[in-house]
Short mmCIF file of C-alpha atoms and ligand atoms in Angstrom, two decimals:
data_model
loop_
_atom_site.label_atom_id
_atom_site.label_comp_id
_atom_site.label_asym_id
_atom_site.label_seq_id
_atom_site.Cartn_x
_atom_site.Cartn_y
_atom_site.Cartn_z
CA MET A 1 -16.79 -10.50 -5.42
CA PHE A 2 -17.42 -12.42 -2.23
CA PRO A 3 -20.85 -13.96 -1.42
CA SER A 4 -23.52 -11.46 -0.32
CA THR A 5 -23.28 -12.78 3.25
CA THR A 6 -19.71 -11.44 3.50
CA TYR A 7 -20.88 -7.87 2.94
CA ARG A 8 -23.92 -8.30 5.17
CA ASP A 9 -21.78 -9.68 7.98
CA ARG A 10 -19.25 -6.86 7.62
CA ARG A 11 -21.97 -4.22 7.82
CA GLN A 12 -23.51 -5.96 10.82
CA ALA A 13 -20.13 -5.98 12.56
CA LEU A 14 -19.65 -2.32 11.69
CA ALA A 15 -23.06 -1.47 13.14
CA SER A 16 -22.05 -3.11 16.40
CA HIS A 17 -19.00 -0.80 16.68
CA VAL A 18 -20.83 2.49 15.96
CA LYS A 19 -23.31 3.69 18.55
CA ARG A 20 -25.89 5.86 16.78
CA GLY A 21 -27.01 7.22 13.45
CA LEU A 22 -26.19 6.50 9.82
CA VAL A 23 -22.95 5.48 8.15
CA LEU A 24 -22.54 6.90 4.66
CA PHE A 25 -20.19 5.39 2.11
CA LEU A 26 -19.96 7.38 -1.11
CA GLY A 27 -18.66 5.17 -3.89
CA ASN A 28 -16.26 6.76 -6.33
CA GLU A 29 -17.21 8.38 -9.60
CA TYR A 30 -15.24 8.59 -12.79
CA SER A 31 -12.43 11.09 -12.51
CA PRO A 32 -11.57 13.10 -15.65
CA MET A 33 -8.06 12.82 -17.06
CA ASN A 34 -8.16 15.77 -19.47
CA TYR A 35 -11.89 16.14 -20.11
CA ALA A 36 -14.93 14.53 -18.56
CA GLY A 37 -15.43 11.95 -21.29
CA ASN A 38 -11.85 10.68 -20.98
CA PRO A 39 -11.53 9.48 -17.39
CA TYR A 40 -8.73 7.75 -15.49
CA ARG A 41 -9.30 4.04 -14.98
CA PHE A 42 -12.15 3.66 -12.52
CA ARG A 43 -11.10 2.58 -9.03
CA GLN A 44 -13.83 2.04 -6.48
CA ASP A 45 -13.43 3.48 -3.00
CA SER A 46 -11.97 0.75 -0.79
CA ASN A 47 -14.36 1.30 2.12
CA PHE A 48 -17.31 1.10 -0.26
CA LEU A 49 -15.78 -2.03 -1.77
CA TYR A 50 -15.30 -3.59 1.66
CA PHE A 51 -18.85 -2.95 2.93
CA PHE A 52 -20.87 -2.78 -0.29
CA GLY A 53 -18.69 -4.85 -2.67
CA LEU A 54 -19.77 -3.26 -5.96
CA ASP A 55 -17.25 -2.00 -8.47
CA GLN A 56 -19.57 0.34 -10.41
CA ALA A 57 -19.27 4.14 -10.43
CA GLY A 58 -21.86 6.49 -9.00
CA LEU A 59 -23.21 4.39 -6.11
CA ALA A 60 -23.66 5.16 -2.44
CA GLY A 61 -24.42 2.95 0.54
CA VAL A 62 -26.04 3.87 3.83
CA LEU A 63 -26.06 1.72 6.94
CA ASP A 64 -28.49 2.56 9.73
CA VAL A 65 -26.53 1.32 12.74
CA GLU A 66 -29.61 1.33 14.97
CA SER A 67 -31.99 -0.67 12.76
CA GLY A 68 -29.17 -2.56 11.02
CA GLU A 69 -30.77 -1.79 7.64
CA SER A 70 -28.60 -1.19 4.57
CA THR A 71 -29.66 0.86 1.57
CA LEU A 72 -27.95 1.01 -1.79
CA PHE A 73 -28.43 4.23 -3.76
CA GLY A 74 -28.02 4.13 -7.53
CA ASP A 75 -29.88 4.42 -10.81
CA ASP A 76 -30.57 1.95 -13.56
CA VAL A 77 -29.08 3.18 -16.83
CA SER A 78 -31.25 4.42 -19.69
CA VAL A 79 -31.22 2.99 -23.21
CA ASP A 80 -29.23 6.07 -24.26
CA HIS A 81 -26.46 4.89 -21.94
CA ILE A 82 -26.80 1.27 -23.02
CA VAL A 83 -26.11 2.39 -26.60
CA TRP A 84 -22.66 3.55 -25.46
CA MET A 85 -21.93 1.23 -22.53
CA GLY A 86 -23.79 -1.96 -23.41
CA PRO A 87 -26.36 -3.62 -21.15
CA GLN A 88 -25.74 -3.17 -17.42
CA PRO A 89 -26.91 -5.31 -14.50
CA SER A 90 -30.04 -3.96 -12.85
CA MET A 91 -29.64 -2.05 -9.62
CA ARG A 92 -31.87 -4.61 -7.91
CA SER A 93 -29.53 -7.45 -8.88
CA LEU A 94 -26.55 -5.40 -7.65
CA ALA A 95 -28.24 -4.73 -4.31
CA ASP A 96 -28.98 -8.46 -3.99
CA ARG A 97 -25.35 -9.34 -4.65
CA VAL A 98 -24.32 -7.44 -1.54
CA GLY A 99 -27.31 -8.35 0.61
CA ALA A 100 -28.73 -4.82 0.73
CA ALA A 101 -32.47 -5.14 1.27
CA GLN A 102 -33.26 -1.53 0.39
CA LEU A 103 -32.66 0.10 -2.95
CA ARG A 104 -33.29 3.79 -3.70
CA GLY A 105 -32.57 6.10 -6.62
CA ARG A 106 -29.50 8.25 -6.17
CA ALA A 107 -31.60 11.41 -5.94
CA ALA A 108 -33.19 10.08 -2.74
CA LEU A 109 -29.87 10.15 -0.88
CA ALA A 110 -30.02 13.90 -0.19
CA ASP A 111 -33.50 13.55 1.34
CA VAL A 112 -32.53 10.58 3.50
CA LEU A 113 -29.53 12.45 4.88
CA ALA A 114 -31.49 15.68 5.40
CA GLU A 115 -34.17 13.77 7.32
CA ALA A 116 -31.57 12.14 9.54
CA GLN A 117 -29.93 15.50 10.21
CA ALA A 118 -33.28 17.09 11.03
CA ALA A 119 -33.90 14.29 13.53
CA GLY A 120 -30.53 15.00 15.14
CA ARG A 121 -29.03 11.68 14.09
CA PRO A 122 -25.26 11.64 13.49
CA ILE A 123 -24.08 10.88 9.96
CA HIS A 124 -20.73 9.14 9.99
CA PHE A 125 -18.51 9.13 6.92
CA PRO A 126 -14.83 8.34 6.35
CA PRO A 127 -12.47 11.19 5.41
CA PRO A 128 -12.81 12.02 1.70
CA TYR A 129 -9.58 11.89 -0.33
CA ARG A 130 -11.10 13.06 -3.63
CA HIS A 131 -12.29 16.61 -4.06
CA LEU A 132 -15.46 15.50 -5.81
CA THR A 133 -16.40 13.39 -2.79
CA GLN A 134 -15.65 16.35 -0.56
CA LEU A 135 -17.96 18.53 -2.68
CA ARG A 136 -20.74 15.94 -2.61
CA LEU A 137 -20.48 15.57 1.17
CA ALA A 138 -20.63 19.33 1.67
CA GLU A 139 -23.72 19.45 -0.51
CA TYR A 140 -25.48 16.53 1.17
CA LEU A 141 -24.63 17.61 4.70
CA GLN A 142 -25.08 21.32 4.00
CA CYS A 143 -21.73 22.26 5.43
CA ASP A 144 -18.71 24.21 4.26
CA VAL A 145 -16.59 22.31 1.75
CA THR A 146 -13.43 23.49 3.49
CA THR A 147 -14.43 22.03 6.84
CA VAL A 148 -16.12 18.82 5.76
CA LEU A 149 -12.87 16.88 6.25
CA ASP A 150 -12.81 17.91 9.90
CA THR A 151 -16.22 16.38 10.47
CA ALA A 152 -15.26 12.88 9.27
CA SER A 153 -16.14 10.45 12.03
CA THR A 154 -13.29 9.20 14.21
CA GLU A 155 -15.72 6.72 15.72
CA LEU A 156 -16.27 5.30 12.23
CA ILE A 157 -12.55 5.38 11.40
CA GLN A 158 -11.76 3.31 14.48
CA ALA A 159 -14.61 0.91 13.75
CA ILE A 160 -13.42 0.36 10.16
CA VAL A 161 -9.83 -0.25 11.27
CA ARG A 162 -11.08 -2.80 13.82
CA LEU A 163 -12.57 -4.79 10.96
CA ARG A 164 -10.32 -4.23 7.95
CA ALA A 165 -7.05 -4.79 9.85
CA TYR A 166 -7.86 -8.50 10.25
CA LYS A 167 -7.94 -10.34 6.95
CA SER A 168 -10.37 -13.22 6.56
CA GLU A 169 -9.60 -16.48 4.78
CA GLU A 170 -11.41 -15.32 1.65
CA GLU A 171 -9.42 -12.09 1.63
CA ILE A 172 -6.17 -14.03 1.93
CA VAL A 173 -7.19 -16.14 -1.09
CA GLU A 174 -7.71 -12.90 -3.02
CA MET A 175 -4.36 -11.52 -1.86
CA GLU A 176 -2.65 -14.74 -2.92
CA LYS A 177 -4.14 -14.19 -6.40
CA ALA A 178 -2.74 -10.66 -6.51
CA LEU A 179 0.63 -12.03 -5.43
CA ALA A 180 0.66 -14.83 -8.00
CA THR A 181 0.31 -12.17 -10.68
CA THR A 182 2.85 -9.96 -8.91
CA ALA A 183 5.36 -12.84 -8.89
CA GLU A 184 4.90 -13.25 -12.63
CA MET A 185 5.44 -9.50 -13.08
CA HIS A 186 8.76 -9.74 -11.25
CA ARG A 187 9.90 -12.83 -13.09
CA ILE A 188 9.23 -11.24 -16.49
CA ALA A 189 11.29 -8.15 -15.62
CA MET A 190 14.14 -10.28 -14.28
CA ARG A 191 14.17 -12.34 -17.45
CA MET A 192 13.81 -9.43 -19.85
CA ALA A 193 16.24 -6.83 -18.53
CA THR A 194 19.37 -6.30 -20.60
CA PRO A 195 21.67 -3.34 -21.38
CA GLY A 196 20.08 -1.08 -24.01
CA LEU A 197 16.46 -1.68 -22.99
CA THR A 198 14.64 1.16 -21.30
CA GLU A 199 12.95 1.17 -17.92
CA ALA A 200 9.75 2.00 -19.78
CA GLN A 201 9.98 -1.21 -21.80
CA LEU A 202 10.17 -3.21 -18.59
CA VAL A 203 7.27 -1.27 -17.08
CA GLY A 204 5.20 -2.00 -20.18
CA ALA A 205 5.83 -5.72 -19.82
CA VAL A 206 5.11 -5.69 -16.09
CA HIS A 207 1.89 -3.71 -16.56
CA GLY A 208 0.88 -6.09 -19.33
CA VAL A 209 1.08 -9.05 -16.95
CA ALA A 210 -1.15 -7.25 -14.44
CA ARG A 211 -3.71 -6.36 -17.13
CA SER A 212 -3.62 -9.85 -18.63
CA ALA A 213 -4.59 -11.30 -15.26
CA GLY A 214 -7.75 -9.17 -15.37
CA GLY A 215 -6.65 -6.59 -12.81
CA ASP A 216 -4.20 -3.74 -12.99
CA LEU A 217 -1.28 -2.20 -11.13
CA ALA A 218 -2.06 -1.71 -7.44
CA TYR A 219 -0.01 1.52 -7.56
CA GLN A 220 2.29 3.30 -9.99
CA ALA A 221 5.23 1.02 -10.67
CA ILE A 222 8.61 1.97 -9.26
CA LEU A 223 11.06 0.41 -11.71
CA THR A 224 14.28 2.29 -11.91
CA VAL A 225 18.06 2.29 -12.08
CA ASN A 226 17.87 5.12 -9.55
CA GLY A 227 16.62 3.06 -6.66
CA GLN A 228 17.99 5.62 -4.21
CA THR A 229 14.96 7.79 -5.11
CA LEU A 230 12.35 6.05 -3.02
CA HIS A 231 9.18 6.67 -4.99
CA ASN A 232 10.69 7.04 -8.43
CA HIS A 233 7.97 6.97 -11.06
CA HIS A 234 10.16 8.10 -13.98
CA HIS A 235 10.89 5.38 -16.50
CA HIS A 236 12.99 7.20 -19.09
CA ASN A 237 16.43 5.70 -18.41
CA THR A 238 18.21 3.19 -20.61
CA LEU A 239 19.68 0.24 -18.73
CA ARG A 240 23.46 0.19 -18.61
CA SER A 241 25.90 -2.51 -17.60
CA GLY A 242 26.94 -2.16 -13.96
CA GLN A 243 23.61 -0.72 -12.80
CA LEU A 244 21.04 -2.17 -10.43
CA ILE A 245 17.34 -2.26 -11.21
CA LEU A 246 14.99 -1.72 -8.31
CA GLY A 247 11.48 -2.95 -9.10
CA ASP A 248 8.71 -2.17 -6.59
CA TYR A 249 5.31 -3.01 -8.04
CA GLY A 250 2.33 -5.23 -7.52
CA ALA A 251 -0.89 -6.34 -9.10
CA GLU A 252 -4.34 -5.44 -7.96
CA SER A 253 -6.51 -8.56 -8.15
CA THR A 254 -9.90 -8.47 -9.86
CA GLY A 255 -11.39 -8.25 -6.37
CA GLY A 256 -9.37 -5.11 -5.62
CA TYR A 257 -6.67 -6.55 -3.31
CA ALA A 258 -3.07 -5.39 -3.66
CA GLY A 259 0.29 -7.07 -3.94
CA ASP A 260 3.41 -5.03 -3.11
CA ILE A 261 6.75 -6.71 -3.75
CA THR A 262 10.23 -5.32 -4.34
CA ARG A 263 13.19 -7.04 -5.88
CA THR A 264 16.53 -5.56 -6.89
CA PHE A 265 18.74 -7.20 -9.49
CA PRO A 266 21.69 -6.33 -11.72
CA VAL A 267 21.41 -5.23 -15.35
CA ASP A 268 24.28 -7.71 -15.88
CA ARG A 269 24.13 -11.43 -15.24
CA GLN A 270 25.92 -11.00 -11.92
CA PHE A 271 26.04 -8.50 -9.10
CA THR A 272 29.37 -6.71 -8.66
CA ALA A 273 31.26 -7.54 -5.46
CA GLN A 274 30.22 -4.16 -4.01
CA GLN A 275 26.56 -4.73 -4.90
CA LYS A 276 26.62 -8.23 -3.41
CA GLU A 277 27.89 -6.94 -0.07
CA ILE A 278 25.12 -4.37 0.28
CA TYR A 279 22.47 -6.73 -1.10
CA GLN A 280 23.33 -9.37 1.49
CA ILE A 281 22.88 -6.88 4.33
CA VAL A 282 19.42 -5.90 3.08
CA LEU A 283 18.50 -9.55 2.66
CA ASP A 284 19.76 -10.36 6.16
CA ALA A 285 17.64 -7.52 7.55
CA GLU A 286 14.56 -8.66 5.67
CA MET A 287 14.98 -12.28 6.75
CA ALA A 288 15.71 -11.37 10.37
CA VAL A 289 12.49 -9.36 10.51
CA ILE A 290 10.40 -12.03 8.79
CA GLU A 291 11.66 -14.67 11.19
CA ALA A 292 10.73 -12.43 14.13
CA LEU A 293 7.13 -11.84 12.98
CA ARG A 294 4.53 -13.03 15.46
CA PRO A 295 1.52 -11.72 17.36
CA GLY A 296 2.38 -9.39 20.20
CA VAL A 297 5.62 -7.97 18.86
CA PRO A 298 5.53 -4.21 18.19
CA TYR A 299 6.36 -3.60 14.54
CA ARG A 300 8.39 -0.57 15.65
CA ASP A 301 10.76 -3.00 17.40
CA LEU A 302 11.20 -4.88 14.13
CA HIS A 303 11.94 -1.63 12.30
CA LEU A 304 14.70 -1.08 14.85
CA LEU A 305 15.84 -4.70 14.46
CA ALA A 306 16.26 -4.06 10.72
CA GLY A 307 18.20 -0.93 11.65
CA ARG A 308 20.56 -2.94 13.85
CA VAL A 309 21.23 -5.49 11.09
CA ILE A 310 21.92 -2.64 8.67
CA VAL A 311 24.27 -0.82 11.06
CA ALA A 312 26.15 -4.05 11.89
CA GLY A 313 26.47 -4.92 8.21
CA LEU A 314 27.61 -1.47 7.15
CA SER A 315 30.07 -1.37 10.07
CA ALA A 316 31.59 -4.65 8.89
CA LEU A 317 32.13 -2.96 5.50
CA GLY A 318 33.75 0.07 7.15
CA LEU A 319 30.91 2.47 6.32
CA MET A 320 29.63 2.84 9.85
CA LYS A 321 31.27 2.63 13.27
CA GLY A 322 30.59 2.72 16.98
CA ASP A 323 28.09 0.89 19.14
CA VAL A 324 25.27 -0.61 17.08
CA ASP A 325 22.50 0.06 19.62
CA ALA A 326 23.69 3.62 20.20
CA ALA A 327 23.78 4.24 16.44
CA VAL A 328 20.22 2.97 16.04
CA ALA A 329 19.04 4.98 19.04
CA ALA A 330 20.51 8.09 17.39
CA GLY A 331 18.80 7.20 14.11
CA ALA A 332 22.11 6.98 12.23
CA GLN A 333 20.88 4.09 10.05
CA ALA A 334 18.30 6.46 8.54
CA LEU A 335 21.07 7.94 6.40
CA PHE A 336 20.89 4.66 4.48
CA PHE A 337 17.38 3.48 5.42
CA PRO A 338 15.27 6.65 5.59
CA HIS A 339 11.84 5.03 5.27
CA GLY A 340 9.69 2.73 7.37
CA LEU A 341 10.03 -1.04 7.49
CA GLY A 342 6.52 -1.60 6.15
CA HIS A 343 2.81 -1.05 6.29
CA MET A 344 -0.47 -2.91 6.35
CA ILE A 345 -1.73 -4.04 2.95
CA GLY A 346 -5.14 -5.17 1.75
CA LEU A 347 -7.61 -3.40 -0.49
CA ASP A 348 -5.12 -0.53 -0.53
CA VAL A 349 -1.42 -0.95 -0.97
CA HIS A 350 -1.00 1.21 2.13
CA ASP A 351 -4.10 -0.21 3.68
CA MET A 352 -6.64 2.32 4.95
CA GLU A 353 -4.22 5.21 4.58
CA ASP A 354 -7.22 7.35 3.62
CA LEU A 355 -8.45 6.95 7.20
CA GLY A 356 -5.23 8.42 8.59
CA GLU A 357 -1.94 6.54 9.01
CA ASP A 358 -1.85 6.89 12.76
CA TRP A 359 -5.31 5.37 13.26
CA VAL A 360 -4.13 2.31 11.35
CA GLY A 361 -0.52 1.89 12.40
CA TYR A 362 -0.38 3.30 15.94
CA ASP A 363 -2.45 3.16 19.10
CA GLY A 364 -2.57 4.41 22.68
CA GLU A 365 0.46 2.32 23.55
CA ILE A 366 2.82 3.08 20.66
CA GLN A 367 2.96 6.52 19.11
CA ARG A 368 4.77 7.75 16.04
CA SER A 369 8.31 8.98 16.57
CA GLU A 370 9.48 12.36 15.29
CA GLN A 371 12.97 11.08 14.49
CA PHE A 372 14.03 11.19 10.82
CA GLY A 373 13.52 7.73 9.33
CA LEU A 374 11.50 6.29 12.20
CA ARG A 375 8.87 8.98 11.68
CA SER A 376 8.16 7.49 8.25
CA LEU A 377 7.19 4.15 9.77
CA ARG A 378 3.52 3.65 8.91
CA LEU A 379 3.00 0.65 11.19
CA GLY A 380 4.39 0.75 14.71
CA ARG A 381 1.78 -1.06 16.83
CA ARG A 382 1.89 -4.62 18.13
CA LEU A 383 1.16 -7.25 15.50
CA GLU A 384 -1.95 -9.38 15.73
CA THR A 385 -3.12 -12.57 14.06
CA GLY A 386 -4.77 -11.73 10.75
CA PHE A 387 -2.71 -8.62 9.96
CA VAL A 388 -1.09 -8.60 6.52
CA LEU A 389 1.90 -6.31 6.21
CA THR A 390 4.93 -5.62 4.10
CA VAL A 391 8.52 -6.15 5.21
CA GLU A 392 10.69 -3.87 3.09
CA PRO A 393 14.05 -2.77 4.42
CA GLY A 394 16.49 -1.10 2.09
CA ILE A 395 19.89 0.54 1.82
CA TYR A 396 20.24 3.61 -0.36
CA PHE A 397 23.08 5.98 -1.11
CA ILE A 398 21.42 9.36 -1.58
CA PRO A 399 24.22 11.84 -2.41
CA GLU A 400 22.20 14.91 -1.41
CA LEU A 401 21.34 13.41 2.00
CA ILE A 402 24.90 12.23 2.60
CA ASP A 403 26.24 15.70 1.75
CA GLN A 404 23.72 17.38 4.03
CA TRP A 405 24.48 15.11 7.02
CA ARG A 406 28.20 15.36 6.43
CA ALA A 407 28.13 19.17 6.24
CA LYS A 408 26.26 19.26 9.57
CA GLY A 409 28.49 16.60 11.10
CA HIS A 410 25.30 14.69 11.85
CA CYS A 411 25.94 11.27 13.43
CA ALA A 412 29.63 11.70 12.62
CA GLU A 413 30.47 9.31 15.49
CA PHE A 414 28.62 6.53 13.64
CA VAL A 415 29.30 7.20 9.94
CA HIS A 416 32.58 6.93 8.03
CA TYR A 417 31.71 9.70 5.62
CA GLU A 418 34.98 9.43 3.62
CA ALA A 419 34.27 5.78 2.88
CA LEU A 420 30.94 6.69 1.30
CA GLU A 421 32.66 8.42 -1.63
CA ALA A 422 33.01 5.06 -3.38
CA TYR A 423 29.22 4.55 -3.15
CA ARG A 424 27.93 7.86 -4.52
CA ASN A 425 26.68 6.25 -7.72
CA PHE A 426 25.58 3.01 -6.14
CA GLY A 427 21.81 3.62 -6.24
CA GLY A 428 19.67 1.64 -3.84
CA ILE A 429 18.51 -1.81 -2.85
CA ARG A 430 15.17 -2.75 -1.35
CA ILE A 431 13.73 -6.23 -0.82
CA GLU A 432 10.05 -6.55 0.06
CA ASP A 433 7.58 -9.34 0.79
CA ASP A 434 4.00 -9.45 2.03
CA CYS A 435 3.38 -11.47 5.20
CA LEU A 436 0.34 -12.70 7.11
CA ILE A 437 0.58 -12.84 10.89
CA THR A 438 -0.68 -16.20 12.16
CA ASP A 439 -1.26 -17.54 15.67
CA ARG A 440 2.07 -19.30 15.51
CA GLY A 441 4.09 -16.66 13.70
CA TYR A 442 3.79 -15.72 10.05
CA ARG A 443 3.26 -16.88 6.50
CA VAL A 444 4.96 -15.22 3.55
CA LEU A 445 2.17 -14.83 1.02
CA GLY A 446 2.41 -15.61 -2.68
CA PRO A 447 4.76 -17.78 -4.70
CA ALA A 448 8.49 -17.50 -4.05
CA ILE A 449 10.25 -14.94 -6.24
CA PRO A 450 14.04 -15.20 -6.66
CA LYS A 451 15.55 -13.38 -3.70
CA THR A 452 18.92 -14.73 -2.60
CA ILE A 453 21.97 -13.66 -4.57
CA ALA A 454 22.30 -17.17 -5.99
CA GLU A 455 18.60 -17.29 -7.00
CA VAL A 456 18.69 -13.88 -8.66
CA GLU A 457 21.92 -14.62 -10.53
CA ALA A 458 20.54 -18.00 -11.64
CA VAL A 459 17.60 -16.27 -13.35
CA ARG A 460 19.84 -13.63 -14.89
CA ASN A 461 22.21 -16.31 -16.21
CA ALA A 462 19.44 -18.48 -17.61
CA VAL A 463 18.28 -15.84 -20.09
CA ASP A 464 19.68 -15.20 -23.49
CA HIS A 465 20.96 -11.63 -23.66
N1 LIG Z 501 5.21 0.14 -2.74
C1 LIG Z 501 5.53 1.44 -2.38
C2 LIG Z 501 5.37 1.71 -0.94
O1 LIG Z 501 5.16 0.81 -0.17
O2 LIG Z 501 5.41 2.85 -0.54
MN1 MN Z 502 5.44 -1.31 0.27
#
């Protein structure tokens, strides 16, 4: 946790961006896995964590934006609970840790909200993403559970984005911790992989590193020989010589901040010649984008820059053709690069996605495209000092997509479809780093993880398998 002043200052700043009424943050509760007593790992709501800092279940926080007063709602546990859970910090000590002067029992929350409603004061809350939160809100605010989502406060959403988008020094320290663990997770997989092991064995090792550091995975690990499936959470394959392993995973630090890194490496000690050629294009795209990071540049332009590097590289290999800019304007690169270049990252791996992607990644100046590929770009707006974002271009050979485009003759002036036959079983390559935008440009966060072909092959050659 940060010092109590951090949370007080954040709430004060939030109060200055919201005109009237109360802001309600419902902390998360345990979520049952197969019965109530056997819950998923507890993950606190990120907005609650940002403004009220506490990682315990069953809490709520209210900020009165007019008086500036903060109240924490929660109950001290009974001895019956202590028998099962062990001693717990008192609610008063928890409230002090986050600088909340007022402390009330949880049962008082309904009354406080009802009073505010009766007085005609607005109650702002962020959009709920868990059904239990949705039910609680409907109960507290006496509204229909099916419409409660529609009444989430856009004024609050915009105010939160104005704060959380800019990472402070202490947040960067926490993100560096997440990335130090994430680097170790990647190194262990690169050292361990060998034909005959399963993806699941690698995932177990990677997860173990995250748990050993005191945190956990920031999201379900993508670790697969089928990298062409973008969010592949199956880990049942056995590694075979000739395959590529795409590993996209990151640690969540003990403070709740995420790392999100991707590396792709061969099951063998070396890449094949074909793999090397594609890998180098992805690396060139990633490096070109990183070098272009600076305040003021629209991230959408960098997505298109990555597209141009990919089209030029694939054209040099005889897989694409025609004018590079025209191909990118037509979205032809999306056959190989169908996702966005990256997203903000912080307390969430896709930071603040619960608030709505477009509130976070777009603005009045730059709106989301409807074009296949570009429409998946989560962050399009101009970059600003203090943003932390991922840079994650990739090239994938997705047989079903290739067949569909080919049958329709889509972008036939830019794609050598016959030449793609030799790549049907290629899989996919993605390379991803997390970068801070600084006044002067950028800083790649976290320790270096082998990335060039020579670096990756050096690690693969150094191990005994
Ligand atoms: N790390 C997965 C993603 O960014 O979607
Ligand atoms: Mn990512």
